Structures are given as structure tokens and as C-alpha cells.
XYZ file of C-alpha atoms in Angstrom:
738
model
C -253.616 -46.255 41.034
C -255.069 -45.015 45.025
C -253.802 -40.941 46.174
C -252.280 -43.020 48.945
C -250.172 -44.170 46.193
C -248.907 -41.342 44.708
C -248.465 -40.247 47.072
C -246.142 -41.506 48.251
C -244.348 -41.627 45.161
C -244.396 -38.334 44.866
C -242.379 -38.142 47.840
C -239.922 -40.751 46.094
C -236.038 -40.207 45.168
C -233.592 -42.415 43.836
C -230.662 -43.286 46.230
C -228.401 -42.522 44.105
C -224.524 -44.772 44.039
C -220.900 -43.141 44.630
C -219.906 -44.033 41.115
C -223.239 -41.571 40.097
C -222.596 -39.068 42.692
C -218.769 -39.122 40.703
C -220.065 -38.558 37.602
C -222.512 -36.356 38.223
C -219.416 -34.431 39.966
C -216.608 -34.786 37.131
C -219.488 -32.407 34.471
C -217.703 -29.846 36.243
C -214.916 -30.363 38.230
C -211.375 -32.444 36.774
C -209.821 -35.363 38.002
C -208.095 -33.940 40.900
C -211.114 -33.253 42.694
C -212.872 -36.086 42.374
C -209.948 -38.043 43.435
C -210.571 -35.878 46.069
C -214.074 -36.036 46.724
C -213.811 -40.067 46.438
C -210.311 -40.553 49.256
C -213.438 -38.477 51.523
C -215.784 -40.463 50.009
C -214.073 -43.840 51.215
C -212.703 -41.976 54.911
C -216.290 -41.677 55.590
C -217.277 -45.341 54.668
C -214.472 -46.749 56.251
C -215.807 -45.243 59.697
C -218.901 -45.900 59.605
C -218.077 -49.233 58.459
C -220.914 -51.653 60.461
C -223.572 -48.717 61.384
C -227.181 -48.855 59.675
C -230.380 -46.857 59.657
C -234.010 -47.345 61.508
C -234.257 -48.631 57.153
C -231.074 -51.577 57.571
C -229.282 -49.856 55.315
C -225.466 -49.202 55.847
C -225.181 -46.113 56.772
C -223.121 -44.574 53.753
C -226.263 -44.999 52.469
C -226.604 -41.420 53.759
C -223.404 -39.359 53.206
C -223.420 -40.315 49.378
C -227.307 -38.513 49.705
C -225.939 -35.572 51.187
C -222.938 -34.995 48.661
C -225.083 -35.562 45.764
C -227.228 -33.097 46.334
C -224.629 -30.761 47.102
C -223.119 -31.581 43.885
C -226.788 -31.402 42.290
C -226.089 -27.190 43.168
C -222.791 -27.245 41.857
C -220.675 -26.652 44.730
C -216.708 -26.607 45.701
C -215.303 -29.623 45.906
C -214.481 -28.782 49.702
C -218.409 -28.253 50.552
C -218.784 -31.541 48.469
C -216.201 -33.645 50.822
C -217.864 -31.476 54.151
C -220.971 -33.601 52.815
C -219.598 -37.079 52.855
C -218.226 -37.051 56.146
C -220.606 -34.822 58.129
C -221.277 -36.852 60.541
C -218.376 -37.771 60.801
C -216.779 -36.095 64.284
C -220.454 -36.891 65.985
C -220.892 -40.820 65.251
C -218.020 -41.666 65.084
C -214.501 -41.852 66.659
C -212.383 -39.376 63.998
C -212.048 -36.189 65.666
C -211.384 -32.322 64.496
C -207.952 -32.812 64.477
C -207.885 -35.882 62.824
C -210.773 -34.242 59.531
C -207.781 -31.782 59.374
C -204.334 -33.439 59.633
C -206.430 -35.245 56.417
C -208.637 -33.031 54.376
C -207.235 -29.396 55.709
C -208.616 -27.082 58.279
C -211.749 -25.686 56.096
C -213.310 -28.516 55.754
C -212.649 -30.071 59.614
C -214.407 -26.514 60.321
C -216.754 -27.480 57.902
C -217.957 -30.440 59.258
C -217.494 -29.192 62.932
C -220.188 -26.614 62.187
C -222.537 -28.803 60.752
C -222.187 -31.518 64.185
C -224.405 -30.809 67.259
C -223.892 -31.052 70.512
C -224.228 -34.798 70.945
C -222.173 -34.688 74.336
C -223.337 -32.564 76.237
C -225.915 -32.606 79.400
C -228.535 -30.433 78.722
C -232.459 -30.511 81.133
C -234.629 -30.631 77.808
C -235.008 -32.526 74.275
C -235.986 -28.448 73.619
C -232.911 -26.834 75.481
C -230.693 -29.241 74.054
C -232.169 -28.474 70.023
C -232.047 -24.825 70.528
C -228.293 -24.792 71.282
C -228.008 -26.853 68.855
C -229.170 -24.750 65.823
C -227.678 -21.535 67.228
C -223.999 -24.147 66.603
C -225.540 -24.148 63.885
C -226.302 -20.620 62.935
C -223.181 -18.957 65.005
C -221.023 -21.488 62.324
C -223.056 -20.230 59.011
C -222.438 -16.599 60.425
C -219.344 -17.460 59.946
C -219.117 -19.878 56.698
C -222.529 -19.944 54.793
C -221.388 -23.352 53.478
C -222.670 -24.742 56.122
C -226.007 -24.506 56.003
C -225.969 -25.534 52.032
C -224.181 -28.604 53.661
C -227.244 -29.036 56.997
C -229.733 -28.282 54.184
C -228.732 -31.191 51.935
C -229.052 -33.249 55.263
C -232.104 -32.035 56.527
C -233.670 -32.812 53.128
C -232.643 -36.108 52.371
C -232.867 -37.369 56.337
C -236.946 -35.381 55.743
C -236.896 -37.658 51.948
C -236.349 -40.982 54.798
C -238.190 -40.800 57.474
C -241.216 -44.205 56.977
C -239.279 -46.142 59.676
C -239.557 -43.800 62.368
C -242.547 -43.556 64.907
C -244.378 -41.715 64.563
C -244.107 -38.664 66.685
C -240.441 -38.194 65.673
C -241.427 -37.812 61.711
C -243.607 -35.418 63.804
C -240.970 -33.796 65.443
C -238.456 -33.801 62.393
C -241.506 -32.040 59.826
C -242.435 -29.526 62.486
C -238.640 -28.301 63.177
C -237.789 -28.503 59.344
C -241.416 -25.984 59.041
C -240.018 -23.757 61.838
C -236.685 -23.599 61.689
C -235.193 -25.354 57.491
C -237.455 -24.508 55.041
C -237.786 -21.044 56.299
C -233.345 -20.976 55.535
C -233.822 -22.178 52.328
C -236.493 -19.761 51.546
C -233.861 -17.187 53.043
C -231.180 -17.998 51.176
C -232.712 -18.086 47.964
C -232.554 -22.097 47.423
C -236.723 -21.999 46.414
C -236.206 -25.620 44.527
C -235.367 -26.688 48.352
C -237.349 -25.308 50.519
C -240.580 -26.483 48.306
C -239.515 -30.278 48.653
C -238.998 -29.389 52.415
C -242.313 -27.500 53.589
C -244.579 -30.120 50.695
C -243.080 -33.172 52.683
C -243.160 -31.355 56.198
C -247.134 -31.630 54.956
C -247.372 -34.993 53.849
C -246.561 -36.139 57.835
C -248.402 -32.541 60.075
C -251.518 -33.202 58.183
C -251.882 -36.074 55.671
C -255.846 -35.579 55.443
C -254.767 -31.917 53.836
C -251.495 -33.348 51.847
C -254.271 -36.008 50.075
C -256.960 -34.014 49.741
C -254.930 -31.084 47.779
C -253.007 -34.506 45.392
C -256.855 -34.651 44.671
C -257.743 -31.697 44.186
C -254.991 -30.937 41.471
C -254.978 -34.520 39.930
C -259.528 -34.066 39.357
C -258.549 -30.460 36.783
C -254.807 -31.249 35.927
C -255.174 -31.979 32.076
C -257.948 -29.190 31.896
C -254.987 -26.978 33.158
C -252.700 -27.972 31.139
C -254.752 -28.195 27.739
C -255.189 -23.878 29.289
C -251.081 -23.590 29.537
C -250.566 -24.350 26.668
C -252.515 -23.138 24.805
C -251.367 -19.844 26.317
C -247.831 -20.355 26.102
C -249.113 -20.928 21.904
C -250.541 -17.817 22.081
C -247.318 -15.970 24.383
C -244.417 -17.835 21.863
C -246.736 -15.961 18.599
C -246.330 -12.347 20.471
C -242.631 -12.748 20.758
C -242.080 -14.049 17.533
C -244.046 -11.529 15.795
C -241.533 -8.582 17.946
C -238.277 -11.843 17.799
C -237.839 -12.364 20.871
C -236.680 -15.690 22.045
C -237.726 -16.965 24.990
C -238.778 -20.325 26.612
C -241.999 -20.659 28.543
C -243.068 -23.654 30.391
C -245.547 -23.709 32.802
C -245.234 -22.975 37.087
C -243.956 -26.339 39.226
C -247.089 -26.164 41.124
C -246.928 -26.756 45.264
C -248.691 -29.093 47.515
C -247.720 -26.089 50.826
C -248.377 -23.263 49.424
C -250.932 -24.085 47.977
C -251.739 -25.514 51.673
C -251.029 -21.763 52.905
C -253.521 -19.673 50.755
C -256.688 -22.114 51.666
C -256.185 -22.089 55.418
C -254.203 -18.451 56.629
C -256.504 -16.963 53.195
C -259.234 -19.254 53.962
C -259.900 -20.137 50.597
C -261.366 -22.375 48.133
C -259.282 -24.566 46.019
C -260.029 -22.730 42.803
C -259.998 -18.850 43.878
C -256.509 -19.750 44.583
C -254.566 -17.683 41.434
C -251.355 -19.542 40.908
C -252.574 -22.163 40.544
C -253.067 -21.021 36.452
C -249.575 -19.890 35.775
C -246.609 -19.400 33.384
C -242.481 -18.170 32.952
C -241.514 -17.240 30.692
C -237.064 -16.997 30.290
C -235.439 -14.478 28.576
C -232.187 -13.299 28.328
C -232.392 -9.362 28.479
C -233.104 -7.513 31.184
C -235.473 -4.967 28.277
C -236.542 -8.324 27.361
C -237.832 -9.074 30.068
C -240.027 -5.782 30.254
C -240.388 -5.998 26.192
C -242.897 -9.175 27.374
C -244.696 -7.197 30.563
C -246.346 -4.807 28.030
C -246.924 -7.882 25.367
C -248.401 -9.997 27.722
C -251.029 -6.450 28.843
C -251.077 -6.199 25.607
C -252.915 -9.616 25.261
C -254.565 -9.652 28.309
C -255.970 -7.609 30.901
C -253.638 -6.936 34.259
C -256.002 -7.122 37.414
C -254.811 -3.989 39.131
C -252.550 -4.180 42.421
C -250.259 -7.462 41.202
C -248.012 -6.152 40.220
C -244.123 -6.610 41.580
C -241.544 -5.672 39.881
C -238.500 -7.819 41.623
C -235.584 -6.230 39.221
C -235.618 -2.957 39.570
C -236.587 -3.722 43.475
C -235.143 -7.046 44.466
C -236.022 -10.227 46.757
C -232.983 -10.393 50.171
C -232.505 -13.378 48.921
C -231.491 -11.715 45.732
C -234.725 -13.071 44.437
C -235.208 -10.889 40.799
C -238.454 -11.157 38.434
C -241.105 -9.862 37.251
C -244.415 -11.196 38.351
C -247.654 -9.659 36.877
C -251.814 -11.819 37.385
C -253.902 -11.214 33.732
C -258.085 -12.321 33.402
C -256.734 -15.464 30.842
C -258.132 -15.840 27.831
C -261.533 -17.830 29.618
C -261.441 -15.207 31.720
C -259.502 -17.015 34.943
C -256.784 -15.283 36.215
C -253.020 -16.110 35.016
C -249.820 -14.926 36.792
C -246.958 -14.816 34.780
C -243.702 -14.668 35.635
C -240.884 -13.023 33.150
C -236.589 -13.843 34.482
C -233.125 -14.167 32.882
C -231.787 -17.599 32.678
C -229.498 -15.660 35.657
C -231.859 -15.062 37.723
C -234.121 -18.105 37.016
C -231.019 -20.305 38.226
C -230.704 -17.716 41.137
C -234.487 -17.726 42.025
C -233.958 -21.932 41.362
C -230.739 -22.259 43.592
C -230.466 -18.811 45.363
C -226.924 -18.592 47.343
C -226.121 -21.166 46.418
C -226.186 -20.749 42.539
C -223.106 -17.699 43.863
C -220.847 -20.560 45.482
C -221.722 -22.428 42.697
C -218.154 -23.231 41.663
C -216.259 -22.951 38.427
C -213.205 -24.395 38.237
C -210.410 -21.560 37.419
C -212.120 -18.815 39.440
C -212.615 -17.890 43.188
C -215.279 -17.362 44.900
C -215.459 -13.971 45.371
C -216.572 -13.896 49.375
C -217.234 -9.767 49.189
C -220.453 -9.731 46.321
C -222.456 -11.269 48.738
C -221.354 -9.352 52.116
C -223.983 -7.667 51.365
C -227.053 -9.927 51.237
C -225.261 -11.456 54.106
C -225.752 -9.042 56.285
C -228.052 -10.103 58.255
C -226.300 -13.549 59.604
C -223.121 -10.980 60.611
C -225.762 -10.018 62.475
C -225.766 -13.613 64.414
C -222.404 -13.246 65.565
C -223.314 -9.951 68.224
C -227.106 -11.634 68.268
C -225.658 -15.052 70.676
C -223.013 -13.356 72.552
C -226.564 -10.721 73.683
C -228.365 -13.215 74.670
C -228.315 -16.234 77.403
C -230.452 -18.863 76.624
C -230.352 -20.455 73.574
C -234.246 -20.532 73.512
C -234.897 -16.724 72.954
C -231.864 -17.182 70.349
C -234.289 -19.299 69.013
C -237.184 -17.536 69.379
C -234.956 -14.263 67.953
C -234.349 -15.823 65.696
C -238.289 -17.358 64.241
C -239.492 -13.707 64.667
C -237.201 -12.042 62.838
C -236.060 -13.281 60.318
C -238.429 -16.565 59.466
C -241.603 -13.872 59.610
C -243.266 -12.004 57.275
C -241.520 -8.912 56.210
C -241.786 -5.165 55.047
C -239.847 -3.340 52.784
C -239.271 0.141 54.274
C -237.101 2.774 52.332
C -233.835 4.859 53.760
C -234.172 8.841 52.743
C -231.614 7.724 50.039
C -233.352 4.916 48.869
C -231.613 2.125 50.254
C -234.220 -1.049 51.715
C -234.513 -2.502 54.752
C -236.280 -5.353 54.999
C -237.622 -5.469 58.473
C -240.298 -7.990 60.689
C -243.760 -7.706 59.527
C -245.359 -5.184 62.236
C -242.228 -3.470 62.725
C -242.344 0.349 64.076
C -239.589 2.962 63.247
C -237.903 2.368 66.322
C -237.161 -0.933 64.201
C -235.738 0.423 61.228
C -233.835 3.742 63.584
C -231.967 0.563 65.763
C -231.518 -1.340 62.460
C -229.752 1.515 61.149
C -227.616 2.020 63.397
C -227.286 1.255 67.255
C -225.869 5.115 67.474
C -229.330 6.152 65.344
C -231.632 3.837 67.785
C -230.324 5.745 70.273
C -230.595 8.964 69.829
C -234.328 8.737 68.497
C -236.298 11.854 69.323
C -238.770 11.094 66.758
C -239.489 9.840 62.925
C -240.602 11.165 59.598
C -242.970 8.833 57.528
C -243.170 9.689 54.569
C -241.930 13.639 55.359
C -244.956 12.708 58.252
C -244.100 13.487 61.657
C -245.742 10.308 62.559
C -246.087 7.604 66.879
C -242.717 5.870 67.678
C -245.173 2.387 67.476
C -246.282 3.467 64.248
C -246.583 0.000 62.053
C -244.262 0.183 58.824
C -245.770 -0.456 55.835
C -243.924 -1.932 52.486
C -243.261 1.350 50.638
C -242.836 3.413 53.390
C -239.906 6.349 53.279
C -238.457 6.400 56.995
C -235.861 9.277 58.405
C -235.102 9.088 61.593
C -234.905 12.302 64.260
C -232.372 13.003 66.802
C -230.625 14.833 68.822
C -227.241 15.596 70.796
C -228.439 16.114 73.764
C -231.637 13.267 74.121
C -231.113 10.805 77.339
C -231.361 7.935 75.310
C -234.322 5.379 75.158
C -237.058 5.002 77.058
C -237.815 1.392 79.029
C -241.259 1.362 77.062
C -239.410 0.881 74.309
C -239.111 -1.880 75.109
C -242.699 -3.516 74.114
C -242.914 -0.417 71.680
C -240.627 -2.275 69.051
C -240.374 -5.647 67.832
C -237.491 -6.773 66.711
C -234.160 -9.102 68.963
C -232.043 -6.633 67.563
C -233.574 -3.461 68.985
C -235.078 -4.744 72.212
C -231.304 -5.895 72.718
C -229.975 -2.586 71.877
C -232.083 -0.812 74.766
C -231.233 -3.947 77.485
C -227.519 -3.060 76.204
C -227.786 0.948 77.579
C -229.520 -0.049 80.378
C -226.687 -2.339 81.228
C -224.390 0.409 80.786
C -225.809 3.013 82.531
C -227.195 1.787 85.027
C -225.317 -1.336 86.686
C -225.552 -0.057 90.284
C -229.515 0.850 89.876
C -229.922 -3.093 87.971
C -228.303 -4.921 90.509
C -230.451 -3.264 93.801
C -233.541 -4.108 91.680
C -233.170 -7.179 89.967
C -232.146 -8.343 93.996
C -235.035 -6.808 94.178
C -237.154 -8.987 92.077
C -235.286 -12.029 92.859
C -235.744 -12.599 96.104
C -239.566 -11.363 95.821
C -239.989 -14.324 93.189
C -238.272 -16.071 95.924
C -240.788 -15.543 97.993
C -243.236 -16.005 96.649
C -242.319 -19.836 96.332
C -242.831 -19.692 100.163
C -238.709 -19.905 100.368
C -236.640 -18.169 102.754
C -234.291 -15.368 99.939
C -230.749 -16.657 102.638
C -231.388 -20.003 102.903
C -232.269 -20.190 98.269
C -229.200 -18.192 98.159
C -226.693 -20.377 99.131
C -223.348 -20.729 97.019
C -224.098 -24.392 95.294
C -227.289 -23.054 93.953
C -225.363 -19.598 93.387
C -222.891 -21.143 91.084
C -225.330 -23.670 89.492
C -227.711 -20.378 87.947
C -223.943 -18.485 87.503
C -223.447 -21.428 85.223
C -226.536 -21.594 83.562
C -226.840 -17.963 82.656
C -222.517 -18.291 81.602
C -222.700 -14.964 84.346
C -218.975 -14.666 87.297
C -220.857 -12.888 90.605
C -223.940 -12.923 91.721
C -224.278 -9.166 91.056
C -224.252 -9.592 87.626
C -227.475 -12.336 87.717
C -229.263 -9.024 89.733
C -227.432 -7.118 87.002
C -228.751 -8.580 83.538
C -232.147 -9.039 85.821
C -232.772 -5.353 86.675
C -231.882 -5.150 82.889
C -234.041 -7.821 81.827
C -231.684 -9.549 79.979
C -233.050 -12.207 81.893
C -236.087 -12.298 83.671
C -236.924 -12.886 87.394
C -238.266 -16.350 86.912
C -235.572 -17.706 85.217
C -233.109 -16.640 87.745
C -235.436 -17.814 90.100
C -235.871 -21.238 88.369
C -231.776 -21.932 88.446
C -231.272 -20.930 92.352
C -234.015 -22.725 93.308
C -233.760 -25.704 90.019
C -232.127 -27.988 93.933
C -234.460 -27.093 96.448
C -236.921 -28.595 93.998
C -235.878 -31.581 93.094
C -235.527 -32.550 97.002
C -239.371 -32.316 97.755
C -240.283 -33.382 94.457
C -238.068 -37.068 95.401
C -240.087 -36.434 98.121
C -243.821 -36.081 97.119
C -242.730 -39.059 94.759
C -241.558 -41.269 97.755
C -244.709 -40.163 99.205
C -246.893 -41.561 96.532
C -245.545 -43.963 96.238
C -246.245 -44.686 99.783
C -249.867 -43.514 99.593
C -250.325 -45.835 96.401
C -249.285 -49.514 98.054
C -251.941 -48.275 101.375
C -254.529 -47.740 99.206
C -253.532 -51.256 97.404
C -253.388 -52.572 100.531
C -256.792 -51.311 101.768
C -258.997 -51.907 99.230
C -256.913 -56.140 99.273
C -256.673 -55.930 95.001
C -254.071 -58.409 94.682
C -253.942 -57.914 90.908
C -255.377 -55.314 88.672
C -256.447 -57.922 85.603
C -254.315 -55.997 82.614
C -251.117 -57.171 82.196
C -248.969 -55.003 83.487
C -246.429 -55.130 85.556
C -243.990 -52.005 87.372
C -240.754 -52.423 87.861
C -239.033 -53.458 91.223
C -241.983 -52.270 93.244
C -244.893 -54.327 94.217
C -248.204 -53.820 95.586
C -249.038 -51.344 93.498
C -252.412 -49.878 91.192
C -251.911 -49.577 87.781
C -254.384 -49.132 85.301
C -254.106 -48.955 81.559
C -254.832 -44.758 80.516
C -258.148 -43.595 79.086
C -256.229 -40.984 76.368
C -253.523 -43.597 74.192
C -255.704 -46.365 75.306
C -252.299 -48.203 75.302
C -252.185 -52.081 74.539
C -249.848 -55.198 74.785
C -247.093 -54.624 71.885
C -246.678 -51.323 72.456
C -243.855 -49.202 74.880
C -245.240 -48.489 77.126
C -244.695 -46.256 80.447
C -245.889 -46.373 83.276
C -246.881 -42.551 85.770
C -247.085 -42.359 89.458
C -249.924 -40.417 89.888
C -250.968 -38.565 93.514
C -253.663 -40.658 95.030
C -254.564 -43.655 92.504
C -251.679 -46.198 91.369
C -249.901 -45.565 88.470
C -251.963 -44.783 84.939
C -250.167 -46.493 81.932
C -249.338 -44.992 78.679
C -248.001 -45.364 75.094
C -244.020 -44.119 75.756
C -245.320 -41.138 72.518
C -248.468 -39.542 74.200
C -248.353 -36.011 74.123
C -250.271 -35.888 77.882
C -246.724 -37.184 79.451
C -244.368 -35.095 77.401
C -243.931 -32.630 79.739
C -244.888 -34.397 82.997
C -241.921 -34.930 85.050
C -239.429 -37.248 84.546
C -239.084 -38.196 88.436
C -242.912 -39.631 88.564
C -242.483 -41.962 85.104
C -241.573 -45.405 86.183
C -240.761 -49.104 83.497
C -243.529 -50.631 83.249
C -244.106 -53.785 81.140
C -246.436 -56.289 79.932
C -246.961 -59.127 80.739
C -247.551 -61.955 78.261
C -247.669 -59.936 75.233
C -248.391 -62.676 72.874
C -250.770 -64.670 75.819
C -253.088 -61.977 76.534
C -256.982 -62.805 75.609
C -257.839 -59.445 77.245
C -259.735 -56.633 74.728
C -258.558 -53.580 74.774
C -260.640 -50.766 73.042
C -258.464 -48.775 70.682
C -259.743 -45.463 68.531
C -258.532 -45.387 64.423
C -259.289 -42.448 63.200
C -259.290 -42.812 58.618
C -259.294 -40.233 55.927
C -259.693 -40.780 52.615
C -262.222 -39.633 49.141
C -265.297 -39.490 50.172
C -267.218 -42.066 47.322
C -269.398 -43.600 47.417
C -269.338 -47.457 49.367
C -266.607 -46.767 51.417
C -268.139 -46.918 54.795
C -269.426 -49.912 54.291
C -265.808 -51.657 52.936
C -264.329 -50.243 55.596
C -266.265 -51.970 58.232
C -267.070 -55.652 55.967
C -262.567 -55.267 56.063
C -262.829 -55.220 60.338
C -265.610 -57.682 60.277
C -263.497 -59.988 58.116
C -260.782 -60.492 60.877
C -263.575 -60.776 62.902
C -262.651 -57.789 65.360
C -265.333 -56.307 67.411
C -266.132 -52.399 66.384
C -267.485 -51.071 69.789
C -268.518 -47.528 67.746
C -268.811 -45.348 63.852
C -268.855 -41.938 63.585
C -268.091 -40.312 59.890
C -267.803 -37.035 58.033
C -267.270 -35.484 55.240
C -266.811 -31.960 53.426
C -267.561 -30.052 50.652
C -264.646 -31.554 48.762
C -265.276 -34.425 49.323
C -262.799 -35.907 52.179
C -264.208 -38.213 54.495
C -263.368 -38.442 57.714
C -264.122 -42.023 59.873
C -263.013 -42.868 63.517
C -263.474 -46.419 64.521
C -263.339 -47.452 68.074
C -262.622 -51.729 68.040
C -261.246 -53.846 70.476
C -258.157 -55.806 69.943
C -255.728 -58.198 71.700
C -252.095 -56.837 70.715
C -250.108 -54.280 68.993
C -250.356 -57.242 66.193
C -253.473 -58.190 65.690
C -254.454 -54.246 65.480
C -251.691 -53.527 62.735
C -253.052 -56.534 60.314
C -256.277 -54.723 60.499
C -254.434 -51.873 59.563
C -252.622 -53.003 56.992
C -256.549 -54.152 55.634
C -257.764 -51.434 55.554
C -254.788 -49.134 53.796
C -254.939 -51.162 51.158
C -258.842 -50.294 50.486
C -258.566 -47.767 47.451
C -259.485 -44.271 47.739
C -258.185 -44.288 51.872
C -255.226 -41.819 52.609
C -254.252 -42.129 55.784
C -255.156 -44.570 59.312
C -253.819 -43.572 62.515
C -254.638 -44.363 65.960
C -255.655 -41.725 68.110
C -255.414 -39.915 71.097
C -257.721 -37.577 73.607
């Protein structure tokens, strides 16, 4: 089996039938509940009747797999039913009221929380996606089960990305790494987190993914033998002191290895947790007893011991971690935990939500751990921009964290780089507003001191304080602190902020060579107010004055219609110029086999950045003075260009094309003897001209070969790529864009 095929196998999962899902659910739910789930399935199946996925499969297969993942987490009946129904509001004619009447308001609310805002028009895809995420976070702050359904939805979607275009695969994988994997981590659901990360890496960086798979495979037998010897030694030691334990090798996750190699610049063999064991015992007392035995057997490495039992992580994770010098002198990581801790480590918050018949879930037990979710509700009401809201979330909740103590010993979690002011506002708004200084570990420190894990922080306050300084906005790192400071200025200095905001907006308008009076008309003002959810022009001025909105953001909205009109005129002029140029040069045909829909006599050329070929989905871009440039639709170089300059184009008689088009291919694989010769031979066998060949190999025997070939159309290219893919030790073949 080649590494490419091995990676494909790793990413595939069994598709469950409805009967298998119901059977799994019946292990912990009663007959009444499973009947309820079957009704939800039948309702969803009827609603999605006639709909198919990109793979050609019936759409209902997706909701069944989402429900199956929720059953594996042992969720309650309402959550599983919502898994079956999670797309019916978005993708069918079913309404919230319909669902509420049929399955109750609880299920309808969960489905509504997962539903995207697909029917509202947004300026860009990025803005729409940010607003979708914002809505999801608000819903999940009200009921955590919303995000558990969404994580199950994303997990099945990313398992089945093969049938989407490469551009969509990368977009979804990137979004998964930025939003959903960190969410799974914050909720402690490591089983979902690792799978989301590994599959995302496979689509975002297939070369590194298959390279690590190859490196792991090379010494797998040696590592397995080593771990078995270590497990036998630990078992013998524990048997002597009558401690019963379940000991196993700890799974290795490709993405975590990739991050350590990329971020810490480490070689594969330098990563400690490649050799790791996990010990699961009956009690906390046994955890510490096992730790003592491990440290007696092997010498512990300094600075590598972590006690997450005495001080659990905010995502509820508990365990003892230690790294010792193992039998062969190699670093060996050992994790020690109870069975209950293990369940929480694997399933996180879902372990608390796991349904037990005859018991009600105690939501209050989790209120402390989920306090950060409630802060989301507060934030969303304070910021007017969905994209800003999501950026804040990434900084405050999805970045690396530090853990500091209050003088009373309470643990406060803050993003890495936070300062005492961030700590103060996390404690309480008034503590932040009345701050005059800070003590860290008993010593006075400046307010811009970077906090470190383990610091004990005490804020010095005064009731005579005049409140925050504007400089605090530059010092603080968390969005929570910045928002509280802005809120203070908003309330205290409204008149001043209005005057300042007006001045900044008018200055920004003049910088665009426009006259403020002509811009600040009712139509433009209402456009801006609607975008920022404000009521009056004074509100807009005030928001800019206290830096809730930047002057540039406000001006962009105020001048939006003016700019659109100018662009339309500019576009019309560009078309006229291009037509005149063609007339001047008397060119009747470009000879590249592309027609511009609706416009004759335009100079047309193929873009060299993406080298489109007949059969590719293409779009035209009207340039200034150089006619129409034809790009592939997935070309990143036109993604952020002015949409008004894009124009429909089409190939002339794709199947009759006899012209040759240049295409650049990048091939990655394991650098064995004869690999390059085999690739060139396969291409030559297809009677395809090779224009250029370059290649390189790294110290880990990963080869990257670049080919430039001449082909007639996409079908011709596909035949070549398929032939190359079947060569042993070839991992990926992809077209490149300059």
C-alpha cells in the first residue's frame, strides 16, 4: 500500500445506517426515546426527499451520520433528534414553528441555533461567514448543545470533502482549524478535536501530512516494541503494590506532530510524545502513587511535570503529565488519570451532558466552567461588526493561554500576552475602571507587564480614580478589556466623542477627494446606520469618537454608493478603451478559443498566473487598457478583485480544440531511486510534450517535482494526472498558480 492510499484509509469512516444508529442509541436510551428519534429521522428524510450531496448520495445520509456522532457521545434524545433535523430549516421549506409543533420548542431552538443565515444578503462571503459564526456563538452561549451538534455536522462534512473542488476543500479545512478545532479543544472534546485537525492538515498541506505518515510508519514496529516493554515494566511495578491499572500506548496525532515540527523547528526524532503511555487507575490517590513509582523507575526530566489534577484546565481536563528518561535513554511521556478523568479528557463537556436515564442534567454544575460562553453574549451586544467580533473571539479564546492566580487562589485564564489590566477587567468592570496599579507576586509591576502562568496578581484600586486612560487601549490584549474601556469613554464623553468623530469622518471623506456635504446626505447616512445597527448620525459620530468604529469603516459605508457609481463609470470606460484598442490594431480574433459573452471586439488573453485550459471553469477580468484577462474561477489572484470588473466568458467548442496550452504541475512523493524517471516515462507514454522539469528533495526524503506540460483540454490533463497518481510513492499531484 502506498502512503497516499494509507492516508486515504486513515481519513475514511464507516457510513452508519439508520438501524445501526438506533441500535447504538438503544444501549442507553429507552424505547420511548428511540421511537422519538426514528420519528425525527422519518421527518428529515421526507423533508430532504430528492436532495443529493455533491457525491451523488441521498442527502439524508449526512443527517444520519451527524446523529450517529451524537449517539457516540451519548447525548440526550433532543440533541440527537436535532442532529437528524439540523438542516431542515436551512435547506427545506420547514419552518421553526413547524418543528416546534412536531417535536417541541427545545428541538426547534437547537435546530434554529445551528441554522445559518443563508437568506440575508451580505457584501462579501467573509462578512456572511462571520455573521453565521456570530449567530452560532450566541446560540451556543444560551445552550451548549448547539455547538455539539455543529461540531458533529462539521466532523462529517470534513470527512467527506473529496467530492468538492480544491478551493472549497481548502476554505473549509482552514475554517475548521481556525474555529471548530479550537472550539472542540475549549470544550475538552479531544476525540473530535484531533480528527478535525488531522483531516484539515491533509487538505491544507498534503505534502507534510503524508511526510509525517511516512516517518511514523518507518519506525512504527520499533516504537511498538519499545512501548510494550515499558508497559510490562510498569505493570510489574504496580502489581507489587496492588494497584490495578489499564495501561496503553497513547495515540499519536499527525497535526500535533506537524505543529511541533513547524513552530518549534524540531526534527521528527526530537518530539517527546512520540513515545508515550497512558495509565488509567481507580482513584486520585492511585494517580499520585503511580507517579512516584514512575519517577522511581526512571529519572524525570526537569520542567516536564504538570499536575492538572490539582489545577484542572478550564476545559475540565485533569491528568498528571510527566516526561522521564526511558529504558533506552529516550524521552518517554506518561499520562496518569482516573477513568472518570479519561472520559472527560476524551469527551469534555459532552461527558457532562451524556444522557443517563432517570437523571436530569445539572446545568449549574458547569456554570463556572462555561462562564466564558456567557461573556460572548455580552460582547456581541457591544460590537457592531461581525468580522471584528470573530477576530476578538480568536484572540481571546482560541489563542495560547496563561493561567494566573488571584490573591485568594482562584485561577484566571487569559490569552498569552495579557497584562494586569486584562486581569482586572476579567475580575470585574469596576475593578478595571478604578485601577491605579498592580502587584505581581508581591512586587509592584507596571500595567503593561506581560503575565506568565503561575503569577499571583493583586490589583490596586482607588475610589478617587478618574477612570481609564486612552493609552490603556494600546496596552490591553483582550477584547473584553478593550470593550469595557471603550464603553467607559462612550458613557462619559458623548458630546466630546460626537465632535471628535465628526472631525475624523470629514477628514477621511476629504482624503478621498470628496466633499463632506455631498456625502452626508440622507440616503448614504441611512446606509451606514443600518450597517452598524445605529439610530442617528450623532450615534455614528460618537461610535467613531470612542473608537468603537474606525473613521475608515464609517466613511467606507457612507461613500459606498458613490464609489459603486464611480466604479461602474470606470468599468464602462475600460470596456470602451479595450474596444478602441482592438479596432486600432484590427485584430478580429485572438486565437485562444475564448468568447466574451455579450461583447464583441474585445482583446482577450489567457492569464499566466493560473494557465486556464479548455474545460476549466473560467471567468474574465476587465483590465485597464489590456482587454479581458481570462482566469480559472478558483484563481486566488481574482478572489479579492472588484466584482464589477468580472465578466462571463466561455470556451469555443471545447472538444474540438487542437491548440496546446501550458500547465504547471507540482508532484510530491517519497524520494526513491527512479521516481523522476518513472514520472517522465508515464507522461511521455501519453504523447504529451514536456516543456520544463525541476525537482528537489529534503533531508526527510520528501521529493517535490515541478513539471510544465502542453495539453489540449481538461480531459487530456486529467488522464495524465490519473496516470501519475498511480505511481508508487507519489503522494499528491496538483496544478500550481503563480
